[in-house]
Amino acid sequence: MAFLSLEKGSIVSADRSKLELKRSSIVIFTAVTLVLCGLYLHLSWNRYEDIVSSEAVMLAESLESLLHPEHIVELSGTDQDLDKPEYITIKHTLMRLLENENPVRFAYLMAERDGKIIFLLDSEPPDSPDYSPPGQIYEEADDLSWEPFKSGKTVLTAASTDRWGTWISVLVPVKDQASENVIAVFGIDYSAQDWNLRLWRRMVPDFIIVLFFLLIVFALLRVLNQRSFLKKLSEKLALEEALYHSIFDQAPIGIAVLRDKSFVFHPELENMNINPKFEQILARKSSDFENIKWTDITYPDDLQADLDQFVKFQRGEIKGYSIEKRFLKPDGSSVWTNMRISPLSGIPHMNDMHLCLIEDISAHKQVELTLKESERSKSVLLSHLPGMAYRCKNDREWTMQYVSDGCLNLTGYQAKSLLSNKDISYNEIITPKYREPLRKEWEVVLAQKRLFRYEYEIETADGNHKWVLEMGQGIFNEHGEVDALEGIVLDISDKKKVEDQLKYFSEHDVWTGLYNRRRLYDVFRADQESGNARNAALVGVSLSSIHLLSLRYGFQYTQELIKSAAAALHQQCSDNYQLFYTYENRFTFYVRSYNDKKELLTFCETIATSLEFILSAERIGASISVMEIGVSKNLDIEQLLKNILVASDKGLDTTGSDIGISFFNDEIHKQILREEKISRELIQIAAGNNVERLFMQYQPILDLKSKRIAGFEALVRLNSKTMGLIAPAEFITIAEKTKLIIPLGNLIILQVLNFLNRLKEEGYNSTSIAINISVIQLLRDDFIKNLLQMTNEKHINTNSVILEITESVFASSFIEVNKILAKLKELGFLIAIDDFGTEYSSLSRERELNINCIKIDKYFVDKLLEVDPERSITSDIISMGHKLGHFVIAEGVETEMQLQYLKDHGCDKVQGYLIGKPLDEDAALALIRQIAYTNTDGLR
């Protein structure tokens, strides 16, 4: 006996050691599992944060590509921007951005002025409390706000708080395409709260995965623990009497011991609390009953009747009762039983316990109820999916065994139509090009026994296409064979639509719908690397003169005309002729694998014909230029486009209102290089360097009545460092094209005003000087303000300044120009129409012009030498000018006969080589002195 006791004690001690070791292992395993889950969630968070950040940066950079740097350069950051078409265009673009469904809350353009960051414009309407007017200083600017200006790189900021709230911003530098200098920064703001909410939403699947993983792990631990426990119990049961076990285990009814509403697991009962039949009927193991009450597994509809009887039983009003009721199984189904409740007697200290005896009474009914309950549970769960759940065979047709009701909304087919391929198989719904890739992806996933995830396109019952995301897994039997596939198919069409829109905006011009310059770069580089095209060429189409219509009819009118031209040009596209909208009012065809130059010429004639129908009614010209480039890996597409652009403009200048066709050659290349040199020198002068190279000469104007010099016409000259004197017609055209005419025009006006002061010092107070004003400068909102400021600073009487406007200006925008001239006249400036009679010449509106003088073009003066003076209309022009209240100046007078004719017909003033050539300031002063003292009256 002592030996048996010692052995028993050793066994108990060993069991305790094993139990402690087991508990330690469980604790360690649990800790490791939790750490791994936490690490997984942390990595998921970082990954989604990277994805959201990348999407935000990609969106910002895609939107920045829609902005034209040449428009942004025109913004000064003042209230005067509000009326500019460039400001209005960009403003509308940003406001439309926020009208779309996207997480962007605010978009804006910023620039650096005087060491501070200011807003050029934003996406808020003017009546919004968050609206930032042009020029508003960004007071909250920090080092990160300056980073895009300094580095020229896109910056994603952390969450920061300013006067408008807490934001996460993406700042994209906008660079000048020629100099690559940062001219502005485009920014979009995301609400920090929305940003984090998007991250949390993305984390939901990962939290669910972790939750289910933990549930599986802990369920496994639970099962292992219970298994160990059951093993121990089984060893104890082996010591019990075989007869007692046979009766309890082999009883044809389920037996369980309960205390109140709980199942009993009393040590003294050992393994005699729930018999196998009870477990079999309720489809639960003994361990499953430890943490549940019988009320938890009673079918709700049967619970109240059972509780009524049980209360009476507890009060002692009845000794026991029988009832037909349903129990719930773990899978949610129910089982009908005949249950008998009776006291448990004969065991000391257990009088509060009772027996529960159950008998399965309706196996057939149970099967029906199980199927019904299973369908109800699935429908509740799956009704909230934005798609459908399925179970199918792993065959060629994906034969469906189960399909949720979401099938109708997703595919347009009833769920029953797909079951067993009744009306259509799921494989037929998949777009043909995705069927085989989908099959191959499943084969790879099943071979590796991992989760399936794939995006593809389906065709719905009404013929529409949808993008879906399928997530699923294989169901394997005990032999490792695939029994079925289970998963869900979700509708992601909206997500795909956003992705396609972003891709579209990055490659297309929004207004015309054509591919943009960025797309051309990509196609061209791809051909360079692959060598697919045998030879290549660029065909440029310039409609730059269309800007004249903008002044006359407005920006929207010309945009519609551009759209019509784009549609006409697009009809000429083919596999080898691709069309791109590369610059404002300019198109480029990229031609690949053409045969010869004749083919290119024929193509150009075709597109000229298609454009002529649109442009002839508007009386504007176009130019088509061709550059044969071949295919080489060393070509610079940016330079090629620049060459074709200049060549197109050259063709437009020479063809007038016709549509000219020209091929790029060495002469044009030399002209391009010359223009670049002149442009660089003009930039230097505009910046205040080498200003002396831009100088003035003055051609005298003779008053025919007083025979004195009444004034001068100021003529600008450019003395290039490398090219010598350059004709005004050449460098002024370049200055107007590059908008340098504005700062250069101010320099010219200042030089003229300085000369006027010299005339005043000499006593010639009544002498005036005429200055030619470019329409680009005249139409600026600040022109009058700047002009008046300069005359005031120089103490110049405004009636000493004659502003000469070319006649063609009125043809493009009569009303707007005439309003400006009216204001200038009110301020005392004299207004003259230069080159009168060669351009506008509308007698019906001449009376309405706010001018003081007309200058007869040299053409009419030269005609006096070619035709009978009596038949010349020059005298009629003089008479008409006087009748309209204007004084008249004749240009280009070179002979005494011309001078005499003009005197005889009452012309007021003349200028030309007969009177004097353009002179430097000193020579002009000497001439005015000479003529003043040679007059008979001797008066100045």
mmCIF file of C-alpha atoms in Angstrom, residues 374-391 402-407 409 415 487-490:
data_model
loop_
_atom_site.group_PDB
_atom_site.id
_atom_site.type_symbol
_atom_site.label_atom_id
_atom_site.label_comp_id
_atom_site.label_asym_id
_atom_site.label_seq_id
_atom_site.Cartn_x
_atom_site.Cartn_y
_atom_site.Cartn_z
ATOM 1 C CA SER A 374 -28.778 28.330 -42.486
ATOM 2 C CA GLU A 375 -30.208 30.249 -45.431
ATOM 3 C CA ARG A 376 -31.617 32.924 -43.105
ATOM 4 C CA SER A 377 -28.278 33.437 -41.348
ATOM 5 C CA LYS A 378 -26.388 33.715 -44.600
ATOM 6 C CA SER A 379 -28.873 36.150 -46.114
ATOM 7 C CA VAL A 380 -28.605 38.456 -43.089
ATOM 8 C CA LEU A 381 -24.818 38.388 -43.224
ATOM 9 C CA LEU A 382 -24.442 38.708 -46.976
ATOM 10 C CA SER A 383 -27.193 41.262 -47.612
ATOM 11 C CA HIS A 384 -24.803 44.035 -46.559
ATOM 12 C CA LEU A 385 -22.047 43.103 -49.005
ATOM 13 C CA PRO A 386 -21.508 45.482 -51.974
ATOM 14 C CA GLY A 387 -21.397 42.425 -54.180
ATOM 15 C CA MET A 388 -22.062 38.727 -53.801
ATOM 16 C CA ALA A 389 -20.769 35.725 -51.898
ATOM 17 C CA TYR A 390 -20.402 32.378 -53.588
ATOM 18 C CA ARG A 391 -19.390 28.742 -53.346
ATOM 19 C CA TYR A 402 -24.346 28.852 -53.692
ATOM 20 C CA VAL A 403 -24.821 32.514 -54.703
ATOM 21 C CA SER A 404 -26.006 35.296 -52.399
ATOM 22 C CA ASP A 405 -28.818 37.726 -53.292
ATOM 23 C CA GLY A 406 -26.257 40.454 -54.051
ATOM 24 C CA CYS A 407 -25.788 38.692 -57.394
ATOM 25 C CA ASN A 409 -27.280 44.092 -58.110
ATOM 26 C CA ALA A 415 -28.959 34.171 -58.086
ATOM 27 C CA GLY A 487 -15.293 33.860 -51.570
ATOM 28 C CA ILE A 488 -16.855 37.182 -52.364
ATOM 29 C CA VAL A 489 -17.002 39.328 -55.504
ATOM 30 C CA LEU A 490 -17.142 43.087 -54.820
#
